[in-house]
Coordinates of C-alpha atoms in Angstrom, one line a residue:
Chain A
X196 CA 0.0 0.0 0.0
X197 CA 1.0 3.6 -0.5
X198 CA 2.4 5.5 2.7
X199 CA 1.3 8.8 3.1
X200 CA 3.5 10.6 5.2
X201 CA 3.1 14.6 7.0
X202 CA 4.8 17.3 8.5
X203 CA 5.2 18.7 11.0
X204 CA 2.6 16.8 13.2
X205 CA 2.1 20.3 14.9
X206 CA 2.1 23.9 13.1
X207 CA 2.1 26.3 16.0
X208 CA 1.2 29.5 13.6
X209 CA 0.0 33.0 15.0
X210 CA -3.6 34.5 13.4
X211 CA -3.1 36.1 10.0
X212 CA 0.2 34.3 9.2
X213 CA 0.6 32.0 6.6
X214 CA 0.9 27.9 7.1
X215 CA 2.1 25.6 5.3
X216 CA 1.7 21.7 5.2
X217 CA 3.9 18.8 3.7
X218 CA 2.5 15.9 2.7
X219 CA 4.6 12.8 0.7
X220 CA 3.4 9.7 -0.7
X221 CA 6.0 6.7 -0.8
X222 CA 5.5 5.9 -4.4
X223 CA 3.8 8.6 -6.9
X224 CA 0.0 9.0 -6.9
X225 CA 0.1 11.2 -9.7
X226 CA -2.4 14.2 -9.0
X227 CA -4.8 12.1 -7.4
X228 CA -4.6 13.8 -3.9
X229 CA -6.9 15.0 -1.3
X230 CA -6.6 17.1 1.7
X231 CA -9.2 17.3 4.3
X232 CA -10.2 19.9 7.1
X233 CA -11.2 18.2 10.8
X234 CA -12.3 20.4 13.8
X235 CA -13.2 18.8 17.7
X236 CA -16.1 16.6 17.4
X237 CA -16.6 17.1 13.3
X238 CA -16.4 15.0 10.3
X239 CA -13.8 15.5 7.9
X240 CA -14.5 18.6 5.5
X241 CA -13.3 17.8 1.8
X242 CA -11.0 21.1 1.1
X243 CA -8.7 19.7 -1.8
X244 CA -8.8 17.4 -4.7
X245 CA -6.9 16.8 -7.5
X246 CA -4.1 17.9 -5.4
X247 CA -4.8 21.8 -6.5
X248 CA -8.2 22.0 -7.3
X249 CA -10.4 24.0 -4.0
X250 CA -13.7 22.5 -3.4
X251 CA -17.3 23.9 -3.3
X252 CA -17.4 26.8 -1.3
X253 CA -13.5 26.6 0.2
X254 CA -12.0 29.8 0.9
X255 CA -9.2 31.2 -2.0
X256 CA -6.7 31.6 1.0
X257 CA -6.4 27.4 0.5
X258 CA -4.4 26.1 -1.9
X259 CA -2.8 23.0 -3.0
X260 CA 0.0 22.3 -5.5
X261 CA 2.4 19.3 -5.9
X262 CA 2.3 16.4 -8.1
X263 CA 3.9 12.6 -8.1
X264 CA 5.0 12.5 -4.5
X265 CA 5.3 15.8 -3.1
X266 CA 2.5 17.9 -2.3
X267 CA 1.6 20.7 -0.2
X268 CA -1.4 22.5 1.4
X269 CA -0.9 26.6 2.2
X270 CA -2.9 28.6 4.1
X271 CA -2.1 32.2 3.0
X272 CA -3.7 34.0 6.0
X273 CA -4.8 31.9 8.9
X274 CA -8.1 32.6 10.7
X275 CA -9.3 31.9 13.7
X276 CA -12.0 28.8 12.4
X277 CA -8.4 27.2 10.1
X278 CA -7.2 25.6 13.3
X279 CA -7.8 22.3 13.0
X280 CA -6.3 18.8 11.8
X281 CA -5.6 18.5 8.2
X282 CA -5.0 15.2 6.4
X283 CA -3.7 14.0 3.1
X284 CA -5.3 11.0 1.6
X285 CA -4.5 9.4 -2.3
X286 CA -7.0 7.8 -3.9
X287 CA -4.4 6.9 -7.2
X288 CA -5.2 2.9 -6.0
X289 CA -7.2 0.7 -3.4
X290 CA -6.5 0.8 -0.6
X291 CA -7.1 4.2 -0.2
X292 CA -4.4 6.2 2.8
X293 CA -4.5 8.9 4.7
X294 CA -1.3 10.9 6.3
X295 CA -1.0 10.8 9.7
X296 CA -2.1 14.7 9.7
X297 CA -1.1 17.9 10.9
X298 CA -2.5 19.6 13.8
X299 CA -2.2 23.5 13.2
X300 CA -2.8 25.1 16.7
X301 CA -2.5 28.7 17.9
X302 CA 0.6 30.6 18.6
Chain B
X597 CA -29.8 18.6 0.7
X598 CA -26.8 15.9 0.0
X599 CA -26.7 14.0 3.4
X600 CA -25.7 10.3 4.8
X601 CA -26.9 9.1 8.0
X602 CA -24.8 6.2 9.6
X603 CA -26.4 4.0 12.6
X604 CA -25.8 0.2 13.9
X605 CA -22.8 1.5 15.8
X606 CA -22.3 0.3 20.1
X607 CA -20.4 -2.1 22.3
X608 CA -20.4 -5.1 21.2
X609 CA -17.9 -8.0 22.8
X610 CA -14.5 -9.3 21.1
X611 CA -15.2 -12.2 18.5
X612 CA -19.1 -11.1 17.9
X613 CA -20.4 -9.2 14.9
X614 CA -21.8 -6.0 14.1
X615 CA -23.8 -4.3 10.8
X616 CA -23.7 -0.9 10.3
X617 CA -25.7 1.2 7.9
X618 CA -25.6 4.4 6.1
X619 CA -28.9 6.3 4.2
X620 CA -27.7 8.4 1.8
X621 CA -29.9 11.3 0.3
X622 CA -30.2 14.1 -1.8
X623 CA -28.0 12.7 -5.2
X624 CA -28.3 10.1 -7.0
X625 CA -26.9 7.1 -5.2
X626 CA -26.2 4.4 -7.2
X627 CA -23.7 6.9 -9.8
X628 CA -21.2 6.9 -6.7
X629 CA -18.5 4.7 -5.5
X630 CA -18.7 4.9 -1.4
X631 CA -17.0 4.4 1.4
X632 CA -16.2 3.6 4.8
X633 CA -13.5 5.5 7.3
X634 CA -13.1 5.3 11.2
X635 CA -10.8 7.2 13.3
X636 CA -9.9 5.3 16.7
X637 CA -10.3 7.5 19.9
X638 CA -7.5 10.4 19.4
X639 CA -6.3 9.0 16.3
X640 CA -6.4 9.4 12.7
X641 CA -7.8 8.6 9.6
X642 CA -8.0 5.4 8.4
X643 CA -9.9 4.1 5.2
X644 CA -11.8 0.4 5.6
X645 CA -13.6 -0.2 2.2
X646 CA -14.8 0.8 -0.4
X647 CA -17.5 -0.2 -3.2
X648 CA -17.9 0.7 -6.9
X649 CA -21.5 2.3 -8.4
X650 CA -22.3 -1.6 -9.8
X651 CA -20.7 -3.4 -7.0
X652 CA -18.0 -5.1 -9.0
X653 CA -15.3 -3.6 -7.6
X654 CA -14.7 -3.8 -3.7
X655 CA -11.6 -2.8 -1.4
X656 CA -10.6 -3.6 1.8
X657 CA -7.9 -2.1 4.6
X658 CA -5.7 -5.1 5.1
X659 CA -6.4 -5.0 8.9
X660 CA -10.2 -6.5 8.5
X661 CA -9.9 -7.7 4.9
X662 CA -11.4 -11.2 5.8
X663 CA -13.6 -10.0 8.3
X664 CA -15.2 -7.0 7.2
X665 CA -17.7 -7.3 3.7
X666 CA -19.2 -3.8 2.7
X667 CA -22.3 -4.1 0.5
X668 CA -25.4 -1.2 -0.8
X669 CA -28.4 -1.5 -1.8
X670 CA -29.7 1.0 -4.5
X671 CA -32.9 0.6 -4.1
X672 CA -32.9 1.4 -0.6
X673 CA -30.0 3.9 -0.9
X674 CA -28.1 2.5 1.6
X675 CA -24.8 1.4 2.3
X676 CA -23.6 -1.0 4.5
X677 CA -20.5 -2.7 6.7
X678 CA -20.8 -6.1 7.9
X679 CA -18.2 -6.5 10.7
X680 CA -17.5 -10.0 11.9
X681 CA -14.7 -11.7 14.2
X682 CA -14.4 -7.8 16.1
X683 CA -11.3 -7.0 17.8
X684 CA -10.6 -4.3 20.5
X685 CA -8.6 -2.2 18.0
X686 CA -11.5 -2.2 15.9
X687 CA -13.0 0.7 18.3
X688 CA -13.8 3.7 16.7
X689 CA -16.4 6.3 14.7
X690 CA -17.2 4.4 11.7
X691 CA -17.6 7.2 9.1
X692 CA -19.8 6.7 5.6
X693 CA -18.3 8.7 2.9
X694 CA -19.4 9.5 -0.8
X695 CA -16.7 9.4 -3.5
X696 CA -16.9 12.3 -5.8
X697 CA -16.4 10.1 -9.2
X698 CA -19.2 8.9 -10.8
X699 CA -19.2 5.2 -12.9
X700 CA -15.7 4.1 -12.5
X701 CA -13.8 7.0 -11.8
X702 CA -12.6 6.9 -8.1
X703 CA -12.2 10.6 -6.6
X704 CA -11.6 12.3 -3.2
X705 CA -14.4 11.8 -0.4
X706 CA -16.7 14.8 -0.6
X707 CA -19.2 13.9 1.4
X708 CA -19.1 12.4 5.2
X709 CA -22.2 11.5 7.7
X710 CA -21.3 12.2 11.2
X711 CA -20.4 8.8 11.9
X712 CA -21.3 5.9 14.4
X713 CA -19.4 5.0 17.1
X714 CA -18.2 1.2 17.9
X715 CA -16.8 0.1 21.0
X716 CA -15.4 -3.4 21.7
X717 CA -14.8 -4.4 25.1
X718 CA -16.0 -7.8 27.2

């Protein structure tokens, strides 16, 4: 199966600043890439796929880039409802994996 | 209003069995591949199966391949997770999820319910 590894596990990251999250997969998954959005008590939130592409109704300040096995999730301006657990997930083949995820708290 | 309600989830003992369900509405159910994901208590992510629009193609997570069998119905838009031989580490929300490929395109999950919890413990 294909790892998904992130980083950092934590993002300590004052309001307003910008964040940015690694994600790597151990073999390539081509573009085929998620990132998803999970707050205290929630369900995952879909916020990326395709690797770049935002989904419905997902602020412009997230955006996703990388291809093959490097990709990366940035968070121009960080507000005070972006803290939260964000994971990486490929869907390139069965069985689908998720990263471990990356906690961005508060400064 | 696109929306998927899971239930069948509680505490069940070690070695028993357990089906969960999922009703899915507001899109058109049988175009989408689905899902299943639980996260253990303060853990992560973790995918458990996954079924094709027409059934005929069917993952499993190694760690219940053999014990787990998902199955829908279309007529009943439902989805389901039959979990057999349980195991302590098998605790956790059991999240439905909707791909966002129709036919036989597999995409990213784009829709979640809120999930039903399993606990096994004698």
């Amino acid at each position: 199966e294909i790892v998904m590894t992130q980083s950092p596990a934590t993002l300590s990251v004052s309001p307003g600043e910008r964040a940015t999250l690694s994600c790597r997969a151990s073999q390539s998954v081509s573009s085929n890439l998620a990132w998803y959005q999970q707050k205290p008590g929630q369900a995952p939130r879909l916020l990326i796929y395709g690797a770049s592409t935002r989904a419905t109704g997902i602020p412009a300040r997230f955006s996703g880039s990388g291809s093959g096995t490097e990709f990366t999730l940035t968070i121009s301006s960080l507000q005070s409802e972006d803290f939260a657990v964000y994971y990486c997930q490929q869907y390139n083949i069965w069985p689908l994996t998720f990263g471990g995820g990356t906690k961005v708290e508060i400064k | 209003e696109v929306q998927l309600v899971e239930s069948g989830g509680g505490l069940v003992q070690p070695g028993r069995s357990l089906r969960l369900s999922c009703a899915a509405s507001g899109f058109t159910f049988d175009d989408y591949a689905m899902h299943w994901v639980r996260q253990a208590p303060g853990k992560g992510l973790e995918w458990v199966s996954g079924i094709n629009w027409n059934s005929d193609s069917i993952g499993y997570a190694d760690s219940v391949k053999g014990r787990f069998t998902i199955s829908r119905d279309d007529a009943k838009n439902s989805l389901y997770l039959q979990m057999n031989s349980l195991r302590a580490e098998d605790t956790a929300l059991y999240y439905c999820a909707k791909d966002g490929g129709s036919g036989d395109y597999i995409d990213a999950l784009d829709i979640w319910g809120q999930g039903t919890m399993v606990t096994v413990s004698s």
